[in-house]
């Protein structure tokens, strides 16, 4: 897909999305342009016959001529518009267009941010949000469908004038939406194809294409690094584990160094503590963290910030078999700490333990992990809010602020010493699970024992990475959640 920024009069599209506000007579330049082309029909329909009021997510479809359609979208009341609502409007509008089975070129109005006093909005963010949301709405995974729809090939962002800020926002938006599509495609692909080896090969390919440093470790190299916790999880599978580490280095001295770890369980059957069928159904998505960080590093290689970025994932399957790790096993992680296996289905934290130890040795300023870690986060926060935890409140506050600016929901959960009791073991440093209470925080407390970083943050995306029901913005299936926030966090 191509992205362009265009002055209104230079638009060259088959379909144009244009916005109106509720109870607002002043119309946008794009609206006036379309109204002229329609010989005032649009104005008549909307402001005289009131076919739509302009309320939030209300739409009116109109064919201006054989070659040009328009979708007028209501943004609701002007003083109630938020960035998130804008994103939801654009994503649902483009979703409609996708279902209209129209191929070719789509143009979208860039809203005039100087007009929205309450938005704390600038043109750069508006451009970024608009393009990301458009591609969220247009996304589909039709590789295995016999009947494929025609696809939009180009998105034009329309504005009266194209400033450098708009260009810059569009560029970030384009690469962000590429990263999201990359991650979603990889998560949608079946686990029989996406094995640890497959992702390792893909990582190697990405490194070559983007000129990144890459270290890919196989099973015996993982053994040599003494990642015996990670290895134990992988033992039940016929597919060998792999450990990947890609590095993006800026030309000049980096302003900061960040390690980004993605949970990479390519299928989570639960191990010997096997999951019931309904819970196992979506567990090809247990590598969403790994897919996200691989998408993000590709975006960074293009956007070239002066930040050093390490992307890491411990990849394996969690299966039940004669060679699988067992309840009661005692595992020793890379940092020497011992873990009593209380439940083989709490495998993510075991693999992340070794990945965190590895990241600790890189001498980075910050470590962030992103993981489909606990069902408990779904009980606590549902499917549209990501749990955020960590040991540095300043880092968490900054991330929370950026997430809200780029239309994603996060909510902080505590990591307190009291949680230690939940994982008390008589024969090892800790157990890997401890009952149903405070499951998300307890998992995070477990992780905190495997990093010495003073700036470690953990994102639990178990509820948000993969949707069973379509929400206001994203269709069911993988969401690419936190990619927008992480990219903007790294750039900031
Ligand atoms: N991958 C799951 C967490 C998960 C659950 C992700 C639902 C997406 C949707 C994780 O490995 C897991 O199985 N966690 C267990 C931990 C329990 C045994 C303490 C869980 O949450 O049930
Ligand atoms: Mn599990
Ligand atoms: Zn898992």
Short mmCIF file of C-alpha atoms and ligand atoms in Angstrom, two decimals:
data_model
loop_
_atom_site.label_atom_id
_atom_site.label_comp_id
_atom_site.label_asym_id
_atom_site.label_seq_id
_atom_site.Cartn_x
_atom_site.Cartn_y
_atom_site.Cartn_z
CA UNK A 1 0.00 0.00 0.00
CA UNK A 2 1.18 3.53 -0.87
CA UNK A 3 0.67 6.64 1.23
CA UNK A 4 0.69 10.16 -0.18
CA UNK A 5 0.04 13.64 1.12
CA UNK A 6 -1.86 15.84 -1.31
CA UNK A 7 -3.32 19.28 -1.63
CA UNK A 8 -7.08 19.01 -1.98
CA UNK A 9 -7.25 20.15 -5.59
CA UNK A 10 -4.61 17.62 -6.58
CA UNK A 11 -6.51 14.64 -5.23
CA UNK A 12 -6.68 11.73 -7.60
CA UNK A 13 -8.85 9.17 -5.91
CA UNK A 14 -11.87 6.95 -6.37
CA UNK A 15 -13.31 7.55 -2.98
CA UNK A 16 -12.98 10.39 -0.49
CA UNK A 17 -13.67 10.37 3.25
CA UNK A 18 -14.70 13.76 4.56
CA UNK A 19 -15.74 14.87 8.05
CA UNK A 20 -18.49 16.97 9.53
CA UNK A 21 -19.29 17.94 13.11
CA UNK A 22 -22.64 17.81 14.81
CA UNK A 23 -24.40 21.20 15.20
CA UNK A 24 -21.70 22.97 13.27
CA UNK A 25 -22.37 25.09 10.23
CA UNK A 26 -18.75 25.77 9.35
CA UNK A 27 -17.60 23.18 6.83
CA UNK A 28 -14.15 21.93 6.02
CA UNK A 29 -12.27 22.76 2.83
CA UNK A 30 -12.58 19.17 1.67
CA UNK A 31 -16.33 19.34 2.21
CA UNK A 32 -16.58 22.55 0.20
CA UNK A 33 -14.53 20.97 -2.57
CA UNK A 34 -16.80 17.93 -2.73
CA UNK A 35 -19.90 20.05 -2.42
CA UNK A 36 -18.85 22.03 -5.46
CA UNK A 37 -18.26 18.85 -7.43
CA UNK A 38 -21.73 17.68 -6.41
CA UNK A 39 -23.39 20.94 -7.47
CA UNK A 40 -24.42 21.66 -3.90
CA UNK A 41 -26.22 18.33 -3.46
CA UNK A 42 -24.12 17.43 -0.43
CA UNK A 43 -25.05 20.62 1.37
CA UNK A 44 -28.69 20.18 0.55
CA UNK A 45 -28.78 16.58 1.69
CA UNK A 46 -26.97 17.18 4.94
CA UNK A 47 -27.87 20.72 5.99
CA UNK A 48 -31.35 20.99 4.48
CA UNK A 49 -32.77 17.47 4.46
CA UNK A 50 -30.59 16.41 7.37
CA UNK A 51 -29.90 12.86 6.16
CA UNK A 52 -27.26 12.79 8.87
CA UNK A 53 -26.66 15.02 11.88
CA UNK A 54 -22.95 14.47 12.06
CA UNK A 55 -23.09 12.53 15.31
CA UNK A 56 -20.17 10.29 16.26
CA UNK A 57 -19.48 7.58 13.65
CA UNK A 58 -22.60 8.42 11.62
CA UNK A 59 -21.97 8.06 7.86
CA UNK A 60 -23.53 9.14 4.58
CA UNK A 61 -22.42 7.60 1.32
CA UNK A 62 -22.86 9.55 -1.92
CA UNK A 63 -21.70 9.01 -5.49
CA UNK A 64 -20.64 12.33 -6.97
CA UNK A 65 -20.14 10.76 -10.37
CA UNK A 66 -19.25 7.40 -11.88
CA UNK A 67 -15.66 7.72 -10.80
CA UNK A 68 -15.91 9.43 -7.47
CA UNK A 69 -17.68 8.34 -4.33
CA UNK A 70 -17.66 10.08 -1.03
CA UNK A 71 -18.26 8.93 2.50
CA UNK A 72 -19.22 11.76 4.83
CA UNK A 73 -18.42 10.83 8.42
CA UNK A 74 -19.76 12.46 11.57
CA UNK A 75 -17.21 13.26 14.25
CA UNK A 76 -19.82 14.22 16.84
CA UNK A 77 -19.75 17.53 18.67
CA UNK A 78 -16.61 19.50 17.97
CA UNK A 79 -15.79 20.23 21.60
CA UNK A 80 -16.19 16.54 22.48
CA UNK A 81 -13.79 15.17 19.87
CA UNK A 82 -10.77 13.30 21.19
CA UNK A 83 -7.83 11.74 19.40
CA UNK A 84 -9.19 8.31 20.20
CA UNK A 85 -12.62 9.17 18.81
CA UNK A 86 -11.03 10.48 15.62
CA UNK A 87 -9.11 7.23 15.27
CA UNK A 88 -12.27 5.18 15.87
CA UNK A 89 -14.20 7.22 13.29
CA UNK A 90 -11.54 6.76 10.64
CA UNK A 91 -11.08 3.06 11.32
CA UNK A 92 -14.81 2.34 11.17
CA UNK A 93 -15.17 4.46 8.01
CA UNK A 94 -12.36 2.67 6.20
CA UNK A 95 -13.79 -0.63 7.39
CA UNK A 96 -16.98 0.31 5.53
CA UNK A 97 -15.01 1.15 2.45
CA UNK A 98 -13.24 -2.18 2.57
CA UNK A 99 -16.63 -3.87 2.57
CA UNK A 100 -17.75 -1.78 -0.40
CA UNK A 101 -15.20 -3.83 -2.33
CA UNK A 102 -13.82 -0.79 -4.07
CA UNK A 103 -10.28 -1.01 -5.29
CA UNK A 104 -7.92 1.77 -6.19
CA UNK A 105 -7.25 4.97 -4.37
CA UNK A 106 -8.77 6.33 -1.17
CA UNK A 107 -8.38 9.94 -0.05
CA UNK A 108 -8.99 11.05 3.54
CA UNK A 109 -9.42 14.55 4.84
CA UNK A 110 -6.83 15.62 7.37
CA UNK A 111 -8.91 17.46 9.95
CA UNK A 112 -8.04 21.06 10.68
CA UNK A 113 -6.53 20.85 14.14
CA UNK A 114 -6.35 24.60 14.63
CA UNK A 115 -10.11 24.32 14.77
CA UNK A 116 -10.24 21.95 17.74
CA UNK A 117 -9.26 23.91 20.79
CA UNK A 118 -9.63 21.03 23.26
CA UNK A 119 -7.60 18.42 21.44
CA UNK A 120 -4.05 19.46 22.28
CA UNK A 121 -3.60 18.39 18.74
CA UNK A 122 -1.07 19.30 16.10
CA UNK A 123 -0.94 18.52 12.39
CA UNK A 124 1.83 15.99 12.81
CA UNK A 125 -0.16 13.85 15.22
CA UNK A 126 -3.36 14.24 13.21
CA UNK A 127 -1.60 12.98 10.09
CA UNK A 128 -0.07 10.08 11.97
CA UNK A 129 -3.31 9.08 13.68
CA UNK A 130 -5.29 9.36 10.44
CA UNK A 131 -3.03 7.06 8.44
CA UNK A 132 -2.66 4.49 11.22
CA UNK A 133 -6.40 4.36 11.79
CA UNK A 134 -7.13 4.11 8.06
CA UNK A 135 -4.96 1.07 7.73
CA UNK A 136 -6.42 -0.51 10.88
CA UNK A 137 -9.84 -0.25 9.25
CA UNK A 138 -8.68 -1.59 5.89
CA UNK A 139 -6.83 -4.56 7.38
CA UNK A 140 -7.86 -8.07 6.47
CA UNK A 141 -6.17 -11.44 6.32
CA UNK A 142 -7.49 -13.10 3.19
CA UNK A 143 -4.51 -15.26 2.30
CA UNK A 144 -6.51 -18.43 2.80
CA UNK A 145 -9.84 -17.17 1.48
CA UNK A 146 -10.96 -18.30 -1.92
CA UNK A 147 -12.95 -15.16 -2.61
CA UNK A 148 -10.69 -12.18 -2.21
CA UNK A 149 -12.01 -8.63 -2.20
CA UNK A 150 -10.46 -5.92 -4.28
CA UNK A 151 -8.10 -3.78 -2.30
CA UNK A 152 -7.34 -0.13 -1.78
CA UNK A 153 -3.84 0.41 -3.15
CA UNK A 154 -3.20 4.05 -2.27
CA UNK A 155 -4.21 6.33 0.57
CA UNK A 156 -4.01 10.08 -0.01
CA UNK A 157 -4.07 12.44 2.94
CA UNK A 158 -5.82 15.66 1.91
CA UNK A 159 -5.06 19.07 3.30
CA UNK A 160 -5.23 22.64 2.07
CA UNK A 161 -1.48 23.02 2.46
CA UNK A 162 1.07 20.27 3.04
CA UNK A 163 3.51 21.38 5.74
CA UNK A 164 6.70 19.57 6.84
CA UNK A 165 4.84 18.61 10.05
CA UNK A 166 2.17 16.87 8.02
CA UNK A 167 4.79 15.07 5.95
CA UNK A 168 6.57 13.94 9.08
CA UNK A 169 3.40 12.71 10.77
CA UNK A 170 2.39 10.88 7.61
CA UNK A 171 5.76 9.17 7.48
CA UNK A 172 5.52 7.96 11.08
CA UNK A 173 1.92 6.91 10.49
CA UNK A 174 2.85 4.98 7.38
CA UNK A 175 5.66 3.01 9.02
CA UNK A 176 3.62 2.47 12.17
CA UNK A 177 0.77 1.02 10.18
CA UNK A 178 3.23 -1.12 8.25
CA UNK A 179 4.55 -2.50 11.57
CA UNK A 180 1.00 -3.23 12.70
CA UNK A 181 0.12 -5.02 9.49
CA UNK A 182 3.33 -7.02 9.65
CA UNK A 183 2.58 -8.13 13.23
CA UNK A 184 -1.06 -8.94 12.51
CA UNK A 185 -0.21 -11.04 9.46
CA UNK A 186 2.35 -13.02 11.45
CA UNK A 187 -0.10 -13.58 14.32
CA UNK A 188 -2.89 -14.60 11.93
CA UNK A 189 -0.68 -17.16 10.21
CA UNK A 190 -1.11 -20.64 11.68
CA UNK A 191 1.23 -22.10 14.27
CA UNK A 192 2.06 -25.06 12.02
CA UNK A 193 3.90 -22.53 9.85
CA UNK A 194 5.01 -19.95 12.39
CA UNK A 195 7.41 -22.09 14.42
CA UNK A 196 10.41 -20.74 16.37
CA UNK A 197 12.60 -21.60 13.37
CA UNK A 198 10.29 -19.71 11.03
CA UNK A 199 10.46 -16.54 13.13
CA UNK A 200 14.23 -16.91 13.50
CA UNK A 201 14.59 -17.09 9.71
CA UNK A 202 12.27 -14.13 9.32
CA UNK A 203 14.35 -12.15 11.82
CA UNK A 204 17.48 -12.94 9.86
CA UNK A 205 15.80 -11.80 6.67
CA UNK A 206 14.65 -8.57 8.32
CA UNK A 207 18.16 -7.90 9.57
CA UNK A 208 19.58 -8.33 6.06
CA UNK A 209 16.95 -6.18 4.44
CA UNK A 210 17.32 -3.31 6.93
CA UNK A 211 21.01 -3.61 7.63
CA UNK A 212 20.55 -4.51 11.31
CA UNK A 213 22.90 -6.48 13.51
CA UNK A 214 21.50 -9.91 14.23
CA UNK A 215 22.29 -12.70 16.64
CA UNK A 216 20.20 -15.81 16.24
CA UNK A 217 20.85 -18.62 18.71
CA UNK A 218 19.90 -22.27 18.20
CA UNK A 219 19.18 -24.85 20.89
CA UNK A 220 22.77 -25.73 21.70
CA UNK A 221 23.78 -22.07 21.83
CA UNK A 222 20.85 -21.41 24.15
CA UNK A 223 22.17 -24.23 26.33
CA UNK A 224 25.63 -22.64 26.34
CA UNK A 225 24.13 -19.37 27.55
CA UNK A 226 22.63 -21.31 30.48
CA UNK A 227 19.06 -20.37 29.70
CA UNK A 228 17.80 -23.50 31.37
CA UNK A 229 14.45 -22.05 32.37
CA UNK A 230 13.59 -21.15 28.76
CA UNK A 231 14.90 -24.51 27.53
CA UNK A 232 12.69 -26.41 29.96
CA UNK A 233 9.56 -24.83 28.52
CA UNK A 234 10.64 -25.76 24.98
CA UNK A 235 11.34 -29.42 25.81
CA UNK A 236 7.86 -30.80 25.18
CA UNK A 237 7.85 -29.72 21.56
CA UNK A 238 9.02 -31.44 18.38
CA UNK A 239 10.13 -28.00 17.17
CA UNK A 240 13.39 -26.66 18.56
CA UNK A 241 13.51 -23.30 20.36
CA UNK A 242 15.31 -20.25 18.99
CA UNK A 243 16.50 -17.04 20.59
CA UNK A 244 16.66 -13.87 18.51
CA UNK A 245 18.36 -10.53 19.09
CA UNK A 246 18.33 -7.77 16.45
CA UNK A 247 19.94 -4.38 16.95
CA UNK A 248 19.27 -1.06 15.28
CA UNK A 249 22.12 1.42 15.79
CA UNK A 250 21.88 5.06 14.75
CA UNK A 251 24.71 6.64 12.75
CA UNK A 252 25.71 8.97 15.57
CA UNK A 253 26.03 8.36 19.29
CA UNK A 254 22.62 7.19 20.57
CA UNK A 255 20.62 9.48 22.83
CA UNK A 256 19.34 6.42 24.70
CA UNK A 257 19.45 2.64 24.48
CA UNK A 258 16.33 0.53 24.79
CA UNK A 259 15.84 -3.24 24.85
CA UNK A 260 12.43 -4.44 23.75
CA UNK A 261 11.50 -8.03 24.61
CA UNK A 262 8.51 -9.81 23.05
CA UNK A 263 7.02 -13.00 24.46
CA UNK A 264 7.43 -15.59 21.73
CA UNK A 265 5.41 -18.71 22.49
CA UNK A 266 4.46 -19.79 18.97
CA UNK A 267 1.80 -22.08 20.42
CA UNK A 268 0.69 -22.36 24.03
CA UNK A 269 -1.07 -25.68 24.61
CA UNK A 270 -0.41 -25.24 28.33
CA UNK A 271 2.17 -28.02 28.52
CA UNK A 272 1.24 -31.01 30.72
CA UNK A 273 -1.19 -28.70 32.54
CA UNK A 274 -2.98 -28.70 29.23
CA UNK A 275 -5.49 -25.99 28.39
CA UNK A 276 -9.15 -26.78 27.72
CA UNK A 277 -10.10 -26.53 24.03
CA UNK A 278 -11.80 -23.14 24.27
CA UNK A 279 -8.75 -21.55 25.90
CA UNK A 280 -6.29 -23.17 23.50
CA UNK A 281 -8.22 -21.99 20.45
CA UNK A 282 -6.43 -18.66 20.05
CA UNK A 283 -3.02 -19.67 21.39
CA UNK A 284 -1.23 -19.28 18.07
CA UNK A 285 -1.39 -15.62 19.14
CA UNK A 286 0.90 -16.21 22.15
CA UNK A 287 3.77 -14.81 20.06
CA UNK A 288 2.06 -11.42 19.65
CA UNK A 289 4.83 -9.75 21.66
CA UNK A 290 7.52 -11.17 19.36
CA UNK A 291 5.57 -10.18 16.25
CA UNK A 292 5.14 -6.64 17.59
CA UNK A 293 8.80 -6.06 18.37
CA UNK A 294 9.82 -7.38 14.94
CA UNK A 295 7.36 -4.97 13.33
CA UNK A 296 8.63 -2.09 15.45
CA UNK A 297 12.30 -2.56 14.62
CA UNK A 298 11.49 -2.45 10.89
CA UNK A 299 9.70 0.86 11.40
CA UNK A 300 12.71 2.16 13.35
CA UNK A 301 15.12 1.11 10.63
CA UNK A 302 13.13 3.38 8.31
CA UNK A 303 12.48 6.28 10.68
CA UNK A 304 16.09 6.26 11.88
CA UNK A 305 15.82 7.84 15.33
CA UNK A 306 18.99 8.54 17.31
CA UNK A 307 18.10 5.72 19.70
CA UNK A 308 19.76 2.32 19.91
CA UNK A 309 17.12 -0.39 19.86
CA UNK A 310 17.57 -4.04 20.78
CA UNK A 311 14.77 -6.44 19.95
CA UNK A 312 14.76 -9.78 21.72
CA UNK A 313 12.59 -12.87 21.83
CA UNK A 314 12.87 -16.35 23.35
CA UNK A 315 10.88 -18.45 20.91
CA UNK A 316 9.39 -21.87 21.61
CA UNK A 317 6.20 -23.91 21.79
CA UNK A 318 4.62 -24.98 25.08
CA UNK A 319 3.44 -28.54 24.41
CA UNK A 320 2.48 -31.69 26.31
CA UNK A 321 4.57 -34.78 25.49
CA UNK A 322 6.86 -37.39 27.01
CA UNK A 323 9.72 -34.94 27.01
CA UNK A 324 7.74 -32.00 28.42
CA UNK A 325 8.78 -30.20 31.59
CA UNK A 326 6.80 -31.25 34.64
CA UNK A 327 5.14 -29.83 37.71
CA UNK A 328 7.61 -29.94 40.55
CA UNK A 329 10.64 -29.51 38.28
CA UNK A 330 13.18 -27.03 39.57
CA UNK A 331 14.69 -24.81 36.89
CA UNK A 332 17.72 -22.54 37.06
CA UNK A 333 17.53 -19.35 35.04
CA UNK A 334 20.51 -17.60 33.43
CA UNK A 335 21.04 -15.42 36.52
CA UNK A 336 21.21 -18.49 38.78
CA UNK A 337 17.80 -18.01 40.41
CA UNK A 338 15.73 -21.17 40.84
CA UNK A 339 12.09 -21.69 39.92
CA UNK A 340 9.80 -24.47 41.14
CA UNK A 341 7.32 -25.32 38.40
CA UNK A 342 3.91 -25.04 40.00
CA UNK A 343 2.01 -24.92 36.71
CA UNK A 344 3.42 -25.60 33.25
CA UNK A 345 0.90 -23.21 31.71
CA UNK A 346 2.62 -20.23 33.31
CA UNK A 347 5.39 -20.65 30.74
CA UNK A 348 5.63 -17.09 29.47
CA UNK A 349 7.20 -15.72 32.64
CA UNK A 350 9.75 -18.59 32.59
CA UNK A 351 10.90 -17.82 29.06
CA UNK A 352 10.86 -14.08 29.78
CA UNK A 353 13.02 -14.64 32.87
CA UNK A 354 15.93 -15.75 30.69
CA UNK A 355 15.23 -13.07 28.08
CA UNK A 356 15.34 -10.40 30.81
CA UNK A 357 18.65 -11.78 32.12
CA UNK A 358 20.03 -11.59 28.59
CA UNK A 359 18.82 -8.01 28.11
CA UNK A 360 20.41 -7.02 31.42
CA UNK A 361 23.84 -7.72 29.95
CA UNK A 362 23.43 -5.30 27.06
CA UNK A 363 24.02 -2.16 29.10
CA UNK A 364 20.83 -0.45 27.95
CA UNK A 365 19.08 2.43 29.71
CA UNK A 366 15.64 0.87 29.64
CA UNK A 367 14.08 -2.56 29.24
CA UNK A 368 10.50 -3.01 28.09
CA UNK A 369 8.75 -6.34 27.67
CA UNK A 370 5.48 -6.93 25.87
CA UNK A 371 3.73 -10.22 26.55
CA UNK A 372 0.43 -12.07 26.33
CA UNK A 373 1.15 -13.10 29.89
CA UNK A 374 -1.92 -13.63 32.07
CA UNK A 375 -5.59 -14.48 31.70
CA UNK A 376 -5.97 -12.50 34.92
CA UNK A 377 -5.40 -9.22 33.09
CA UNK A 378 -8.57 -9.96 31.10
CA UNK A 379 -10.51 -10.44 34.34
CA UNK A 380 -9.11 -7.16 35.65
CA UNK A 381 -9.15 -4.90 32.59
CA UNK A 382 -11.07 -6.65 29.80
CA UNK A 383 -10.15 -6.73 26.13
CA UNK A 384 -9.57 -3.05 25.40
CA UNK A 385 -7.11 -2.01 28.10
CA UNK A 386 -3.50 -3.14 28.41
CA UNK A 387 -1.95 -3.69 31.85
CA UNK A 388 1.20 -1.72 32.49
CA UNK A 389 3.64 -2.39 35.34
CA UNK A 390 7.25 -1.66 36.14
CA UNK A 391 9.84 -0.40 38.60
CA UNK A 392 10.22 3.19 37.41
CA UNK A 393 7.23 5.48 37.86
CA UNK A 394 8.70 8.19 35.64
CA UNK A 395 9.02 5.77 32.75
CA UNK A 396 5.50 4.45 33.33
CA UNK A 397 4.03 7.97 33.48
CA UNK A 398 5.72 8.91 30.25
CA UNK A 399 4.46 5.78 28.54
CA UNK A 400 0.92 6.30 29.85
CA UNK A 401 0.91 9.82 28.45
CA UNK A 402 2.16 8.71 25.04
CA UNK A 403 -0.30 5.80 24.87
CA UNK A 404 -3.22 8.13 25.46
CA UNK A 405 -1.94 10.56 22.82
CA UNK A 406 -1.78 7.77 20.26
CA UNK A 407 -5.22 6.37 21.04
CA UNK A 408 -4.34 3.29 23.11
CA UNK A 409 -5.63 2.38 26.58
CA UNK A 410 -3.28 1.37 29.37
CA UNK A 411 -3.87 1.00 33.09
CA UNK A 412 -1.21 0.55 35.73
CA UNK A 413 -1.24 -2.40 38.13
CA UNK A 414 0.96 -2.51 41.24
CA UNK A 415 4.10 -4.53 41.89
CA UNK A 416 4.48 -4.62 45.67
CA UNK A 417 6.60 -6.73 48.03
CA UNK A 418 3.49 -8.34 49.49
CA UNK A 419 3.04 -10.28 46.25
CA UNK A 420 6.14 -12.31 47.10
CA UNK A 421 4.03 -14.44 49.47
CA UNK A 422 2.04 -15.77 46.52
CA UNK A 423 5.10 -17.40 45.00
CA UNK A 424 6.80 -18.69 48.12
CA UNK A 425 8.49 -22.05 47.59
CA UNK A 426 10.06 -24.32 50.21
CA UNK A 427 12.64 -25.74 47.85
CA UNK A 428 13.43 -23.03 45.27
CA UNK A 429 13.74 -19.25 45.16
CA UNK A 430 10.13 -19.03 43.98
CA UNK A 431 7.33 -20.95 42.35
CA UNK A 432 6.11 -19.81 38.95
CA UNK A 433 2.46 -19.49 40.02
CA UNK A 434 0.45 -19.05 43.17
CA UNK A 435 -3.30 -19.23 43.05
CA UNK A 436 -5.80 -17.07 41.27
CA UNK A 437 -5.48 -13.83 43.22
CA UNK A 438 -3.67 -10.83 41.74
CA UNK A 439 -2.50 -12.98 38.84
CA UNK A 440 -1.24 -10.13 36.67
CA UNK A 441 0.70 -8.33 39.38
CA UNK A 442 2.10 -11.60 40.72
CA UNK A 443 3.42 -12.51 37.27
CA UNK A 444 5.03 -9.08 37.02
CA UNK A 445 6.56 -9.47 40.47
CA UNK A 446 8.05 -12.77 39.27
CA UNK A 447 9.57 -11.05 36.23
CA UNK A 448 11.03 -8.25 38.35
CA UNK A 449 13.40 -10.80 39.89
CA UNK A 450 15.19 -11.33 36.61
CA UNK A 451 16.28 -7.81 35.82
CA UNK A 452 18.57 -5.41 37.62
CA UNK A 453 17.45 -2.54 35.40
CA UNK A 454 16.23 0.56 37.22
CA UNK A 455 13.97 1.26 34.30
CA UNK A 456 12.04 -1.87 33.45
CA UNK A 457 8.48 -1.80 32.20
CA UNK A 458 6.10 -4.66 31.47
CA UNK A 459 3.06 -4.59 29.17
CA UNK A 460 0.55 -7.41 29.67
CA UNK A 461 -1.36 -7.62 26.38
CA UNK A 462 -3.12 -10.97 27.02
CA UNK A 463 -6.51 -9.22 26.83
CA UNK A 464 -5.76 -6.77 24.05
CA UNK A 465 -3.52 -8.53 21.51
CA UNK A 466 -6.20 -10.75 20.03
CA UNK A 467 -9.91 -9.92 19.98
CA UNK A 468 -12.72 -12.40 19.73
CA UNK A 469 -15.16 -9.55 19.12
CA UNK A 470 -14.70 -6.47 16.93
CA UNK A 471 -14.35 -3.26 18.96
CA UNK A 472 -14.86 0.39 18.01
CA UNK A 473 -11.61 0.46 16.08
CA UNK A 474 -10.34 -3.03 15.25
CA UNK A 475 -11.93 -6.14 13.76
CA UNK A 476 -11.71 -9.46 15.59
CA UNK A 477 -8.35 -11.20 15.46
CA UNK A 478 -4.93 -9.69 16.12
CA UNK A 479 -4.81 -5.98 16.93
CA UNK A 480 -1.17 -4.92 16.82
CA UNK A 481 -1.83 -3.31 20.19
CA UNK A 482 0.89 -1.08 21.72
CA UNK A 483 2.83 -0.79 18.46
CA UNK A 484 1.68 2.80 17.99
CA UNK A 485 2.54 3.66 21.58
CA UNK A 486 5.90 1.90 21.60
CA UNK A 487 7.04 3.50 18.34
CA UNK A 488 6.14 6.96 19.61
CA UNK A 489 7.72 6.18 22.97
CA UNK A 490 10.98 5.18 21.31
CA UNK A 491 10.91 8.29 19.11
CA UNK A 492 10.24 10.58 22.08
N1 LIG B 1 -0.61 -17.30 27.20
C1 LIG B 1 -1.32 -17.42 28.42
C2 LIG B 1 -2.05 -16.14 28.81
C3 LIG B 1 -3.23 -15.78 27.95
C4 LIG B 1 -4.52 -16.10 28.34
C5 LIG B 1 -3.04 -15.07 26.78
C6 LIG B 1 -5.59 -15.74 27.55
C7 LIG B 1 -4.12 -14.71 26.00
C8 LIG B 1 -5.39 -15.04 26.37
C9 LIG B 1 -0.34 -17.75 29.54
O1 LIG B 1 0.77 -18.49 29.18
C10 LIG B 1 -1.08 -18.59 30.52
O2 LIG B 1 -1.46 -19.67 30.19
N2 LIG B 1 -1.28 -18.06 31.71
C11 LIG B 1 -2.00 -18.75 32.72
C12 LIG B 1 -1.26 -18.61 34.04
C13 LIG B 1 -1.85 -19.40 35.15
C14 LIG B 1 -1.54 -20.86 34.96
C15 LIG B 1 -1.28 -18.89 36.42
C16 LIG B 1 -3.38 -18.10 32.83
O3 LIG B 1 -3.45 -16.88 32.81
O4 LIG B 1 -4.36 -18.82 32.89
MN1 LIG B 2 0.34 -20.62 29.22
ZN1 LIG B 3 1.35 -18.32 27.20
#
